Amino acid sequence: MNLENTVIIDSVVVSADTGKAISGQMRASYTAEKQGVLAKDKLWADGVRAEMLESGATQRDQVISFLIDGMPANIRTLARYTKEEAKQICLSEGQKATRREAKQRIGSQIRKYQNQLTKMAEAEAEAAKPTEEATEEVTEEVTEEVIEVKTPNQIMAGIVEGFLNDVREAEERANQVKITKTGQAFIDALSE
């Protein structure tokens, strides 16, 4: 390519109509994205899971019907025809192409829903794992605490016994023998 013959034009301006079309397309993409998230979340809330959108499932047929309802009126009719009906009616080549595109869009949207619902199920399962582990830990702790529950007499006996052990270990403590005998008598009384 010869750069000597190349002319750069900086005076081209995007028209207001083109700007409106671009803005409208962006707005439509945001709206479509929000509607997609809303639809996915509502499917999940209704209890629909990915496997319920497999061929032959009632829920799949319901979702397909709703998808067709969202199409332009002239395409809706074509999309509702079964293969047999489409053959009997003798659709034009243009109608066949439109119907084929509509069916492809429906199939694509069903697959998107299946993928999204699968991810949601995996996330839910993953979120449930730590809860189960935490529940097991809490159950173990509670079980251990229940086993270790002591009466006030047992608690006092443990305290006095600890004190007596300290007295016995002390080298020269005044009244060591009397304290030990009295403490042991006290422990015996608590144990009755």
Short mmCIF file of N, CA and C in Angstrom, two decimals:
data_model
loop_
_atom_site.label_atom_id
_atom_site.label_comp_id
_atom_site.label_asym_id
_atom_site.label_seq_id
_atom_site.Cartn_x
_atom_site.Cartn_y
_atom_site.Cartn_z
N MET A 1 0.85 -1.18 0.00
CA MET A 1 0.00 0.00 0.00
C MET A 1 0.89 1.24 0.00
N ASN A 2 0.54 2.16 -0.83
CA ASN A 2 1.32 3.38 -0.98
C ASN A 2 0.76 4.45 -0.06
N LEU A 3 1.55 4.91 0.89
CA LEU A 3 1.09 5.91 1.86
C LEU A 3 0.94 7.29 1.25
N GLU A 4 1.56 7.55 0.10
CA GLU A 4 1.45 8.86 -0.55
C GLU A 4 0.03 9.12 -1.03
N ASN A 5 -0.69 8.07 -1.39
CA ASN A 5 -2.06 8.22 -1.90
C ASN A 5 -3.11 8.12 -0.80
N THR A 6 -2.72 7.90 0.46
CA THR A 6 -3.66 7.76 1.56
C THR A 6 -4.02 9.13 2.11
N VAL A 7 -5.29 9.38 2.24
CA VAL A 7 -5.78 10.64 2.77
C VAL A 7 -6.54 10.35 4.06
N ILE A 8 -6.23 11.07 5.12
CA ILE A 8 -6.92 10.89 6.40
C ILE A 8 -7.90 12.03 6.55
N ILE A 9 -9.13 11.68 6.82
CA ILE A 9 -10.18 12.69 6.95
C ILE A 9 -10.60 12.75 8.42
N ASP A 10 -10.41 13.90 9.05
CA ASP A 10 -10.79 14.09 10.44
C ASP A 10 -12.12 14.84 10.56
N SER A 11 -12.72 15.17 9.47
CA SER A 11 -13.92 15.98 9.52
C SER A 11 -15.21 15.16 9.53
N VAL A 12 -15.11 13.83 9.58
CA VAL A 12 -16.32 13.00 9.62
C VAL A 12 -16.92 13.09 11.02
N VAL A 13 -18.21 13.37 11.06
CA VAL A 13 -18.91 13.53 12.33
C VAL A 13 -20.04 12.50 12.38
N VAL A 14 -20.18 11.86 13.53
CA VAL A 14 -21.27 10.90 13.72
C VAL A 14 -22.56 11.69 13.91
N SER A 15 -23.57 11.36 13.13
CA SER A 15 -24.83 12.11 13.18
C SER A 15 -25.60 11.83 14.47
N ALA A 16 -26.54 12.70 14.76
CA ALA A 16 -27.38 12.55 15.96
C ALA A 16 -28.21 11.28 15.86
N ASP A 17 -28.71 10.94 14.65
CA ASP A 17 -29.50 9.71 14.47
C ASP A 17 -28.66 8.47 14.77
N THR A 18 -27.42 8.49 14.28
CA THR A 18 -26.52 7.38 14.56
C THR A 18 -26.23 7.30 16.06
N GLY A 19 -26.04 8.46 16.68
CA GLY A 19 -25.80 8.50 18.13
C GLY A 19 -26.97 7.93 18.91
N LYS A 20 -28.19 8.26 18.49
CA LYS A 20 -29.39 7.71 19.14
C LYS A 20 -29.44 6.19 18.98
N ALA A 21 -29.09 5.71 17.80
CA ALA A 21 -29.10 4.27 17.56
C ALA A 21 -28.08 3.57 18.44
N ILE A 22 -26.89 4.16 18.56
CA ILE A 22 -25.85 3.58 19.42
C ILE A 22 -26.29 3.60 20.88
N SER A 23 -26.81 4.73 21.32
CA SER A 23 -27.29 4.83 22.71
C SER A 23 -28.42 3.85 22.97
N GLY A 24 -29.33 3.75 22.03
CA GLY A 24 -30.44 2.80 22.16
C GLY A 24 -29.97 1.37 22.23
N GLN A 25 -28.96 1.05 21.42
CA GLN A 25 -28.42 -0.31 21.44
C GLN A 25 -27.78 -0.61 22.79
N MET A 26 -27.04 0.35 23.34
CA MET A 26 -26.39 0.15 24.64
C MET A 26 -27.45 0.00 25.73
N ARG A 27 -28.47 0.85 25.70
CA ARG A 27 -29.54 0.79 26.68
C ARG A 27 -30.25 -0.57 26.59
N ALA A 28 -30.49 -1.03 25.37
CA ALA A 28 -31.15 -2.31 25.16
C ALA A 28 -30.29 -3.46 25.68
N SER A 29 -28.97 -3.35 25.51
CA SER A 29 -28.10 -4.43 26.01
C SER A 29 -28.12 -4.48 27.54
N TYR A 30 -28.14 -3.31 28.19
CA TYR A 30 -28.24 -3.29 29.65
C TYR A 30 -29.58 -3.85 30.10
N THR A 31 -30.64 -3.45 29.42
CA THR A 31 -31.97 -3.95 29.76
C THR A 31 -32.03 -5.46 29.57
N ALA A 32 -31.48 -5.92 28.45
CA ALA A 32 -31.48 -7.36 28.17
C ALA A 32 -30.69 -8.12 29.23
N GLU A 33 -29.57 -7.57 29.63
CA GLU A 33 -28.74 -8.21 30.66
C GLU A 33 -29.50 -8.30 31.98
N LYS A 34 -30.14 -7.19 32.38
CA LYS A 34 -30.91 -7.18 33.62
C LYS A 34 -32.06 -8.18 33.55
N GLN A 35 -32.74 -8.23 32.41
CA GLN A 35 -33.86 -9.17 32.24
C GLN A 35 -33.36 -10.61 32.30
N GLY A 36 -32.18 -10.86 31.73
CA GLY A 36 -31.60 -12.21 31.78
C GLY A 36 -31.31 -12.65 33.20
N VAL A 37 -30.73 -11.76 33.99
CA VAL A 37 -30.43 -12.06 35.39
C VAL A 37 -31.72 -12.26 36.16
N LEU A 38 -32.70 -11.40 35.92
CA LEU A 38 -33.99 -11.50 36.59
C LEU A 38 -34.66 -12.82 36.25
N ALA A 39 -34.67 -13.19 34.97
CA ALA A 39 -35.30 -14.43 34.53
C ALA A 39 -34.62 -15.64 35.17
N LYS A 40 -33.30 -15.64 35.18
CA LYS A 40 -32.55 -16.75 35.78
C LYS A 40 -32.86 -16.87 37.26
N ASP A 41 -32.85 -15.74 37.97
CA ASP A 41 -33.13 -15.76 39.40
C ASP A 41 -34.56 -16.21 39.69
N LYS A 42 -35.49 -15.80 38.85
CA LYS A 42 -36.88 -16.20 39.05
C LYS A 42 -37.07 -17.69 38.75
N LEU A 43 -36.38 -18.20 37.73
CA LEU A 43 -36.43 -19.64 37.47
C LEU A 43 -35.94 -20.40 38.70
N TRP A 44 -34.82 -19.95 39.26
CA TRP A 44 -34.25 -20.59 40.44
C TRP A 44 -35.22 -20.53 41.62
N ALA A 45 -35.82 -19.36 41.82
CA ALA A 45 -36.76 -19.18 42.93
C ALA A 45 -38.00 -20.06 42.76
N ASP A 46 -38.40 -20.31 41.52
CA ASP A 46 -39.55 -21.18 41.26
C ASP A 46 -39.20 -22.66 41.45
N GLY A 47 -37.93 -22.94 41.69
CA GLY A 47 -37.52 -24.33 41.90
C GLY A 47 -37.07 -25.04 40.64
N VAL A 48 -36.94 -24.31 39.53
CA VAL A 48 -36.49 -24.92 38.27
C VAL A 48 -34.98 -25.11 38.35
N ARG A 49 -34.53 -26.31 38.02
CA ARG A 49 -33.11 -26.63 38.00
C ARG A 49 -32.70 -27.03 36.59
N ALA A 50 -31.42 -27.06 36.33
CA ALA A 50 -30.89 -27.28 34.98
C ALA A 50 -31.45 -28.55 34.33
N GLU A 51 -31.52 -29.63 35.09
CA GLU A 51 -31.98 -30.90 34.52
C GLU A 51 -33.47 -30.84 34.14
N MET A 52 -34.20 -29.88 34.68
CA MET A 52 -35.62 -29.73 34.34
C MET A 52 -35.81 -29.05 32.99
N LEU A 53 -34.72 -28.59 32.38
CA LEU A 53 -34.81 -27.94 31.07
C LEU A 53 -34.31 -28.87 29.96
N GLU A 54 -34.19 -30.16 30.27
CA GLU A 54 -33.80 -31.13 29.25
C GLU A 54 -34.99 -31.39 28.32
N SER A 55 -34.72 -31.91 27.13
CA SER A 55 -35.78 -32.19 26.15
C SER A 55 -36.85 -33.09 26.76
N GLY A 56 -38.10 -32.73 26.49
CA GLY A 56 -39.23 -33.54 26.96
C GLY A 56 -39.76 -33.14 28.32
N ALA A 57 -39.04 -32.32 29.05
CA ALA A 57 -39.49 -31.91 30.38
C ALA A 57 -40.58 -30.85 30.27
N THR A 58 -41.55 -30.95 31.14
CA THR A 58 -42.67 -29.99 31.16
C THR A 58 -42.16 -28.56 31.34
N GLN A 59 -41.21 -28.38 32.26
CA GLN A 59 -40.69 -27.05 32.52
C GLN A 59 -40.02 -26.46 31.28
N ARG A 60 -39.34 -27.30 30.51
CA ARG A 60 -38.69 -26.83 29.27
C ARG A 60 -39.74 -26.30 28.32
N ASP A 61 -40.83 -27.06 28.14
CA ASP A 61 -41.90 -26.62 27.25
C ASP A 61 -42.51 -25.30 27.71
N GLN A 62 -42.65 -25.14 29.02
CA GLN A 62 -43.19 -23.89 29.56
C GLN A 62 -42.24 -22.73 29.26
N VAL A 63 -40.94 -22.94 29.50
CA VAL A 63 -39.96 -21.88 29.27
C VAL A 63 -39.92 -21.52 27.78
N ILE A 64 -39.98 -22.52 26.91
CA ILE A 64 -39.98 -22.26 25.46
C ILE A 64 -41.20 -21.43 25.09
N SER A 65 -42.34 -21.76 25.66
CA SER A 65 -43.56 -21.00 25.37
C SER A 65 -43.39 -19.53 25.78
N PHE A 66 -42.79 -19.30 26.95
CA PHE A 66 -42.55 -17.93 27.40
C PHE A 66 -41.54 -17.21 26.51
N LEU A 67 -40.52 -17.92 26.07
CA LEU A 67 -39.53 -17.31 25.16
C LEU A 67 -40.19 -16.90 23.85
N ILE A 68 -41.05 -17.75 23.33
CA ILE A 68 -41.75 -17.43 22.08
C ILE A 68 -42.65 -16.22 22.28
N ASP A 69 -43.29 -16.14 23.45
CA ASP A 69 -44.16 -14.98 23.74
C ASP A 69 -43.38 -13.67 23.70
N GLY A 70 -42.08 -13.72 23.95
CA GLY A 70 -41.26 -12.52 23.95
C GLY A 70 -40.77 -12.11 22.57
N MET A 71 -41.05 -12.91 21.56
CA MET A 71 -40.59 -12.61 20.21
C MET A 71 -41.58 -11.67 19.50
N PRO A 72 -41.12 -11.00 18.44
CA PRO A 72 -42.03 -10.16 17.66
C PRO A 72 -43.20 -10.99 17.12
N ALA A 73 -44.35 -10.37 16.94
CA ALA A 73 -45.57 -11.08 16.55
C ALA A 73 -45.41 -11.90 15.27
N ASN A 74 -44.72 -11.35 14.27
CA ASN A 74 -44.59 -12.06 12.99
C ASN A 74 -43.71 -13.31 13.13
N ILE A 75 -42.83 -13.34 14.11
CA ILE A 75 -41.94 -14.49 14.30
C ILE A 75 -42.59 -15.51 15.24
N ARG A 76 -43.40 -15.03 16.17
CA ARG A 76 -44.07 -15.91 17.15
C ARG A 76 -44.81 -17.05 16.46
N THR A 77 -45.60 -16.71 15.47
CA THR A 77 -46.40 -17.72 14.77
C THR A 77 -45.49 -18.77 14.14
N LEU A 78 -44.45 -18.34 13.49
CA LEU A 78 -43.53 -19.27 12.84
C LEU A 78 -42.82 -20.15 13.87
N ALA A 79 -42.46 -19.59 15.01
CA ALA A 79 -41.72 -20.33 16.03
C ALA A 79 -42.59 -21.38 16.71
N ARG A 80 -43.89 -21.16 16.74
CA ARG A 80 -44.80 -22.10 17.40
C ARG A 80 -45.06 -23.36 16.55
N TYR A 81 -44.82 -23.29 15.24
CA TYR A 81 -45.07 -24.46 14.39
C TYR A 81 -44.13 -25.60 14.75
N THR A 82 -44.67 -26.82 14.80
CA THR A 82 -43.82 -28.00 14.94
C THR A 82 -43.22 -28.30 13.56
N LYS A 83 -42.27 -29.24 13.50
CA LYS A 83 -41.67 -29.60 12.21
C LYS A 83 -42.73 -30.06 11.23
N GLU A 84 -43.64 -30.90 11.71
CA GLU A 84 -44.68 -31.45 10.84
C GLU A 84 -45.60 -30.35 10.32
N GLU A 85 -45.99 -29.44 11.21
CA GLU A 85 -46.86 -28.34 10.79
C GLU A 85 -46.16 -27.45 9.78
N ALA A 86 -44.90 -27.17 10.00
CA ALA A 86 -44.15 -26.32 9.09
C ALA A 86 -44.06 -26.95 7.70
N LYS A 87 -43.92 -28.28 7.64
CA LYS A 87 -43.85 -28.97 6.34
C LYS A 87 -45.20 -28.93 5.63
N GLN A 88 -46.29 -29.09 6.39
CA GLN A 88 -47.64 -29.11 5.79
C GLN A 88 -48.04 -27.74 5.26
N ILE A 89 -47.60 -26.68 5.94
CA ILE A 89 -48.00 -25.33 5.56
C ILE A 89 -47.24 -24.86 4.33
N CYS A 90 -46.13 -25.45 4.04
CA CYS A 90 -45.28 -25.04 2.91
C CYS A 90 -44.82 -23.59 3.08
N LEU A 91 -43.97 -23.37 4.05
CA LEU A 91 -43.42 -22.04 4.32
C LEU A 91 -42.49 -21.63 3.20
N SER A 92 -42.42 -20.32 2.98
CA SER A 92 -41.47 -19.80 1.98
C SER A 92 -40.05 -19.95 2.53
N GLU A 93 -39.07 -19.76 1.68
CA GLU A 93 -37.68 -19.88 2.12
C GLU A 93 -37.35 -18.85 3.19
N GLY A 94 -37.88 -17.66 3.04
CA GLY A 94 -37.66 -16.60 4.04
C GLY A 94 -38.28 -16.97 5.39
N GLN A 95 -39.49 -17.53 5.34
CA GLN A 95 -40.15 -17.94 6.58
C GLN A 95 -39.40 -19.10 7.24
N LYS A 96 -38.92 -20.02 6.42
CA LYS A 96 -38.14 -21.14 6.96
C LYS A 96 -36.88 -20.63 7.66
N ALA A 97 -36.21 -19.68 7.04
CA ALA A 97 -34.98 -19.12 7.62
C ALA A 97 -35.30 -18.40 8.93
N THR A 98 -36.40 -17.64 8.94
CA THR A 98 -36.80 -16.92 10.15
C THR A 98 -37.15 -17.90 11.25
N ARG A 99 -37.90 -18.96 10.90
CA ARG A 99 -38.26 -19.99 11.89
C ARG A 99 -37.02 -20.68 12.43
N ARG A 100 -36.10 -21.03 11.55
CA ARG A 100 -34.85 -21.70 11.96
C ARG A 100 -34.06 -20.81 12.92
N GLU A 101 -33.94 -19.52 12.60
CA GLU A 101 -33.22 -18.59 13.48
C GLU A 101 -33.92 -18.48 14.84
N ALA A 102 -35.24 -18.41 14.82
CA ALA A 102 -35.99 -18.32 16.09
C ALA A 102 -35.75 -19.57 16.94
N LYS A 103 -35.80 -20.75 16.32
CA LYS A 103 -35.57 -22.01 17.05
C LYS A 103 -34.14 -22.06 17.60
N GLN A 104 -33.19 -21.55 16.83
CA GLN A 104 -31.80 -21.53 17.31
C GLN A 104 -31.65 -20.59 18.50
N ARG A 105 -32.32 -19.44 18.44
CA ARG A 105 -32.26 -18.51 19.57
C ARG A 105 -32.88 -19.12 20.82
N ILE A 106 -33.99 -19.82 20.63
CA ILE A 106 -34.65 -20.47 21.77
C ILE A 106 -33.72 -21.52 22.38
N GLY A 107 -33.14 -22.35 21.52
CA GLY A 107 -32.21 -23.38 22.01
C GLY A 107 -31.02 -22.78 22.73
N SER A 108 -30.51 -21.69 22.18
CA SER A 108 -29.37 -21.01 22.79
C SER A 108 -29.74 -20.47 24.17
N GLN A 109 -30.92 -19.86 24.27
CA GLN A 109 -31.36 -19.31 25.55
C GLN A 109 -31.59 -20.41 26.58
N ILE A 110 -32.15 -21.53 26.15
CA ILE A 110 -32.37 -22.67 27.07
C ILE A 110 -31.01 -23.14 27.59
N ARG A 111 -30.02 -23.27 26.72
CA ARG A 111 -28.68 -23.69 27.15
C ARG A 111 -28.08 -22.70 28.14
N LYS A 112 -28.28 -21.39 27.88
CA LYS A 112 -27.78 -20.38 28.82
C LYS A 112 -28.42 -20.56 30.19
N TYR A 113 -29.74 -20.77 30.20
CA TYR A 113 -30.42 -20.98 31.47
C TYR A 113 -29.88 -22.22 32.17
N GLN A 114 -29.69 -23.30 31.41
CA GLN A 114 -29.16 -24.52 32.01
C GLN A 114 -27.78 -24.28 32.63
N ASN A 115 -26.91 -23.60 31.90
CA ASN A 115 -25.57 -23.31 32.41
C ASN A 115 -25.63 -22.44 33.66
N GLN A 116 -26.47 -21.41 33.62
CA GLN A 116 -26.59 -20.52 34.77
C GLN A 116 -27.16 -21.25 35.98
N LEU A 117 -28.18 -22.08 35.77
CA LEU A 117 -28.78 -22.83 36.87
C LEU A 117 -27.80 -23.86 37.43
N THR A 118 -26.99 -24.45 36.57
CA THR A 118 -25.97 -25.40 37.03
C THR A 118 -24.96 -24.68 37.93
N LYS A 119 -24.52 -23.50 37.50
CA LYS A 119 -23.57 -22.72 38.31
C LYS A 119 -24.19 -22.34 39.65
N MET A 120 -25.46 -21.98 39.63
CA MET A 120 -26.13 -21.60 40.88
C MET A 120 -26.22 -22.81 41.83
N ALA A 121 -26.51 -23.98 41.28
CA ALA A 121 -26.59 -25.19 42.09
C ALA A 121 -25.22 -25.53 42.68
N GLU A 122 -24.17 -25.38 41.86
CA GLU A 122 -22.82 -25.64 42.36
C GLU A 122 -22.44 -24.66 43.46
N ALA A 123 -22.79 -23.40 43.27
CA ALA A 123 -22.49 -22.38 44.29
C ALA A 123 -23.26 -22.66 45.58
N GLU A 124 -24.49 -23.09 45.44
CA GLU A 124 -25.29 -23.41 46.62
C GLU A 124 -24.70 -24.62 47.36
N ALA A 125 -24.28 -25.62 46.60
CA ALA A 125 -23.67 -26.80 47.22
C ALA A 125 -22.36 -26.44 47.91
N GLU A 126 -21.59 -25.58 47.27
CA GLU A 126 -20.31 -25.15 47.85
C GLU A 126 -20.55 -24.34 49.12
N ALA A 127 -21.56 -23.49 49.10
CA ALA A 127 -21.87 -22.67 50.28
C ALA A 127 -22.38 -23.53 51.42
N ALA A 128 -23.01 -24.64 51.11
CA ALA A 128 -23.56 -25.52 52.14
C ALA A 128 -22.47 -26.34 52.83
N LYS A 129 -21.37 -26.58 52.16
CA LYS A 129 -20.30 -27.39 52.74
C LYS A 129 -19.75 -26.81 54.04
N PRO A 130 -19.31 -25.56 54.09
CA PRO A 130 -18.78 -25.02 55.35
C PRO A 130 -19.83 -25.04 56.46
N THR A 131 -21.08 -24.86 56.11
CA THR A 131 -22.14 -24.87 57.10
C THR A 131 -22.22 -26.25 57.74
N GLU A 132 -22.11 -27.30 56.93
CA GLU A 132 -22.16 -28.65 57.47
C GLU A 132 -20.97 -28.90 58.39
N GLU A 133 -19.78 -28.47 57.97
CA GLU A 133 -18.59 -28.65 58.80
C GLU A 133 -18.71 -27.88 60.10
N ALA A 134 -19.19 -26.65 60.01
CA ALA A 134 -19.35 -25.83 61.20
C ALA A 134 -20.37 -26.46 62.13
N THR A 135 -21.44 -27.02 61.56
CA THR A 135 -22.46 -27.68 62.37
C THR A 135 -21.86 -28.88 63.08
N GLU A 136 -21.02 -29.65 62.39
CA GLU A 136 -20.37 -30.80 63.01
C GLU A 136 -19.47 -30.34 64.16
N GLU A 137 -18.70 -29.27 63.94
CA GLU A 137 -17.81 -28.77 64.99
C GLU A 137 -18.61 -28.30 66.19
N VAL A 138 -19.67 -27.56 65.95
CA VAL A 138 -20.50 -27.07 67.05
C VAL A 138 -21.13 -28.24 67.78
N THR A 139 -21.60 -29.24 67.05
CA THR A 139 -22.20 -30.41 67.68
C THR A 139 -21.18 -31.12 68.56
N GLU A 140 -19.95 -31.27 68.05
CA GLU A 140 -18.90 -31.90 68.84
C GLU A 140 -18.61 -31.10 70.10
N GLU A 141 -18.51 -29.77 69.96
CA GLU A 141 -18.24 -28.93 71.11
C GLU A 141 -19.36 -29.04 72.14
N VAL A 142 -20.60 -28.99 71.67
CA VAL A 142 -21.73 -29.08 72.58
C VAL A 142 -21.74 -30.43 73.25
N THR A 143 -21.45 -31.49 72.50
CA THR A 143 -21.41 -32.83 73.07
C THR A 143 -20.33 -32.91 74.14
N GLU A 144 -19.15 -32.35 73.85
CA GLU A 144 -18.07 -32.36 74.83
C GLU A 144 -18.46 -31.57 76.06
N GLU A 145 -19.11 -30.42 75.86
CA GLU A 145 -19.52 -29.61 77.00
C GLU A 145 -20.56 -30.33 77.84
N VAL A 146 -21.48 -31.03 77.19
CA VAL A 146 -22.50 -31.76 77.94
C VAL A 146 -21.86 -32.87 78.76
N ILE A 147 -20.87 -33.54 78.20
CA ILE A 147 -20.18 -34.61 78.92
C ILE A 147 -19.41 -34.04 80.11
N GLU A 148 -18.86 -32.86 79.97
CA GLU A 148 -18.03 -32.27 81.00
C GLU A 148 -18.82 -31.46 82.03
N VAL A 149 -20.13 -31.46 81.96
CA VAL A 149 -20.93 -30.70 82.91
C VAL A 149 -20.75 -31.33 84.30
N LYS A 150 -20.45 -30.48 85.28
CA LYS A 150 -20.20 -30.96 86.64
C LYS A 150 -21.16 -30.28 87.59
N THR A 151 -21.43 -30.96 88.68
CA THR A 151 -22.27 -30.38 89.73
C THR A 151 -21.42 -29.38 90.52
N PRO A 152 -22.06 -28.50 91.27
CA PRO A 152 -21.29 -27.55 92.10
C PRO A 152 -20.36 -28.26 93.09
N ASN A 153 -20.80 -29.39 93.64
CA ASN A 153 -19.95 -30.14 94.57
C ASN A 153 -18.69 -30.65 93.86
N GLN A 154 -18.87 -31.14 92.62
CA GLN A 154 -17.71 -31.63 91.88
C GLN A 154 -16.75 -30.49 91.55
N ILE A 155 -17.28 -29.36 91.23
CA ILE A 155 -16.44 -28.19 90.93
C ILE A 155 -15.65 -27.79 92.17
N MET A 156 -16.33 -27.71 93.32
CA MET A 156 -15.66 -27.32 94.56
C MET A 156 -14.60 -28.34 94.94
N ALA A 157 -14.92 -29.62 94.78
CA ALA A 157 -13.96 -30.68 95.11
C ALA A 157 -12.71 -30.53 94.24
N GLY A 158 -12.89 -30.20 92.94
CA GLY A 158 -11.74 -30.00 92.05
C GLY A 158 -10.88 -28.82 92.49
N ILE A 159 -11.52 -27.75 92.94
CA ILE A 159 -10.78 -26.57 93.40
C ILE A 159 -9.97 -26.91 94.65
N VAL A 160 -10.63 -27.57 95.62
CA VAL A 160 -9.96 -27.92 96.88
C VAL A 160 -8.82 -28.90 96.59
N GLU A 161 -9.04 -29.85 95.71
CA GLU A 161 -8.00 -30.83 95.38
C GLU A 161 -6.78 -30.14 94.76
N GLY A 162 -7.03 -29.18 93.88
CA GLY A 162 -5.93 -28.40 93.31
C GLY A 162 -5.16 -27.65 94.39
N PHE A 163 -5.89 -27.06 95.34
CA PHE A 163 -5.26 -26.35 96.45
C PHE A 163 -4.43 -27.31 97.29
N LEU A 164 -4.97 -28.49 97.58
CA LEU A 164 -4.24 -29.47 98.39
C LEU A 164 -2.97 -29.94 97.68
N ASN A 165 -3.03 -30.09 96.39
CA ASN A 165 -1.82 -30.47 95.63
C ASN A 165 -0.75 -29.39 95.76
N ASP A 166 -1.17 -28.13 95.71
CA ASP A 166 -0.22 -27.03 95.88
C ASP A 166 0.39 -27.07 97.29
N VAL A 167 -0.43 -27.36 98.30
CA VAL A 167 0.05 -27.42 99.70
C VAL A 167 1.05 -28.56 99.84
N ARG A 168 0.76 -29.71 99.26
CA ARG A 168 1.65 -30.87 99.38
C ARG A 168 3.00 -30.60 98.71
N GLU A 169 2.98 -29.84 97.60
CA GLU A 169 4.22 -29.55 96.88
C GLU A 169 5.06 -28.48 97.57
N ALA A 170 4.43 -27.70 98.40
CA ALA A 170 5.17 -26.65 99.12
C ALA A 170 6.13 -27.33 100.09
N GLU A 171 7.36 -26.83 100.18
CA GLU A 171 8.38 -27.47 101.01
C GLU A 171 8.09 -27.30 102.48
N GLU A 172 7.96 -26.12 102.93
CA GLU A 172 7.74 -25.89 104.35
C GLU A 172 6.56 -24.98 104.52
N ARG A 173 5.45 -25.55 104.71
CA ARG A 173 4.23 -24.76 104.88
C ARG A 173 3.72 -25.04 106.28
N ALA A 174 3.36 -23.99 106.98
CA ALA A 174 2.83 -24.16 108.33
C ALA A 174 1.50 -24.88 108.25
N ASN A 175 1.27 -25.78 109.14
CA ASN A 175 0.01 -26.53 109.24
C ASN A 175 -0.27 -27.37 107.99
N GLN A 176 0.77 -27.83 107.34
CA GLN A 176 0.61 -28.59 106.11
C GLN A 176 -0.21 -29.85 106.33
N VAL A 177 0.05 -30.57 107.41
CA VAL A 177 -0.64 -31.83 107.69
C VAL A 177 -2.09 -31.55 108.02
N LYS A 178 -2.36 -30.54 108.88
CA LYS A 178 -3.74 -30.22 109.26
C LYS A 178 -4.54 -29.76 108.04
N ILE A 179 -3.93 -28.92 107.19
CA ILE A 179 -4.64 -28.44 105.99
C ILE A 179 -4.96 -29.61 105.08
N THR A 180 -4.03 -30.52 104.87
CA THR A 180 -4.24 -31.66 104.00
C THR A 180 -5.34 -32.55 104.53
N LYS A 181 -5.33 -32.86 105.85
CA LYS A 181 -6.37 -33.72 106.44
C LYS A 181 -7.73 -33.06 106.35
N THR A 182 -7.79 -31.76 106.67
CA THR A 182 -9.07 -31.04 106.65
C THR A 182 -9.59 -30.95 105.21
N GLY A 183 -8.70 -30.65 104.28
CA GLY A 183 -9.09 -30.55 102.88
C GLY A 183 -9.61 -31.87 102.33
N GLN A 184 -8.93 -32.96 102.70
CA GLN A 184 -9.37 -34.29 102.25
C GLN A 184 -10.72 -34.64 102.84
N ALA A 185 -10.94 -34.29 104.10
CA ALA A 185 -12.24 -34.51 104.74
C ALA A 185 -13.33 -33.71 104.02
N PHE A 186 -13.00 -32.48 103.64
CA PHE A 186 -13.93 -31.64 102.93
C PHE A 186 -14.29 -32.25 101.57
N ILE A 187 -13.29 -32.75 100.84
CA ILE A 187 -13.52 -33.40 99.54
C ILE A 187 -14.39 -34.63 99.74
N ASP A 188 -14.12 -35.41 100.75
CA ASP A 188 -14.92 -36.60 101.02
C ASP A 188 -16.37 -36.24 101.30
N ALA A 189 -16.56 -35.15 102.05
CA ALA A 189 -17.92 -34.71 102.37
C ALA A 189 -18.66 -34.24 101.11
N LEU A 190 -17.95 -33.59 100.20
CA LEU A 190 -18.57 -33.12 98.96
C LEU A 190 -18.93 -34.30 98.06
N SER A 191 -18.19 -35.37 98.12
CA SER A 191 -18.40 -36.51 97.25
C SER A 191 -19.58 -37.38 97.67
N GLU A 192 -20.07 -37.21 98.92
CA GLU A 192 -21.18 -38.04 99.41
C GLU A 192 -22.50 -37.68 98.82
#
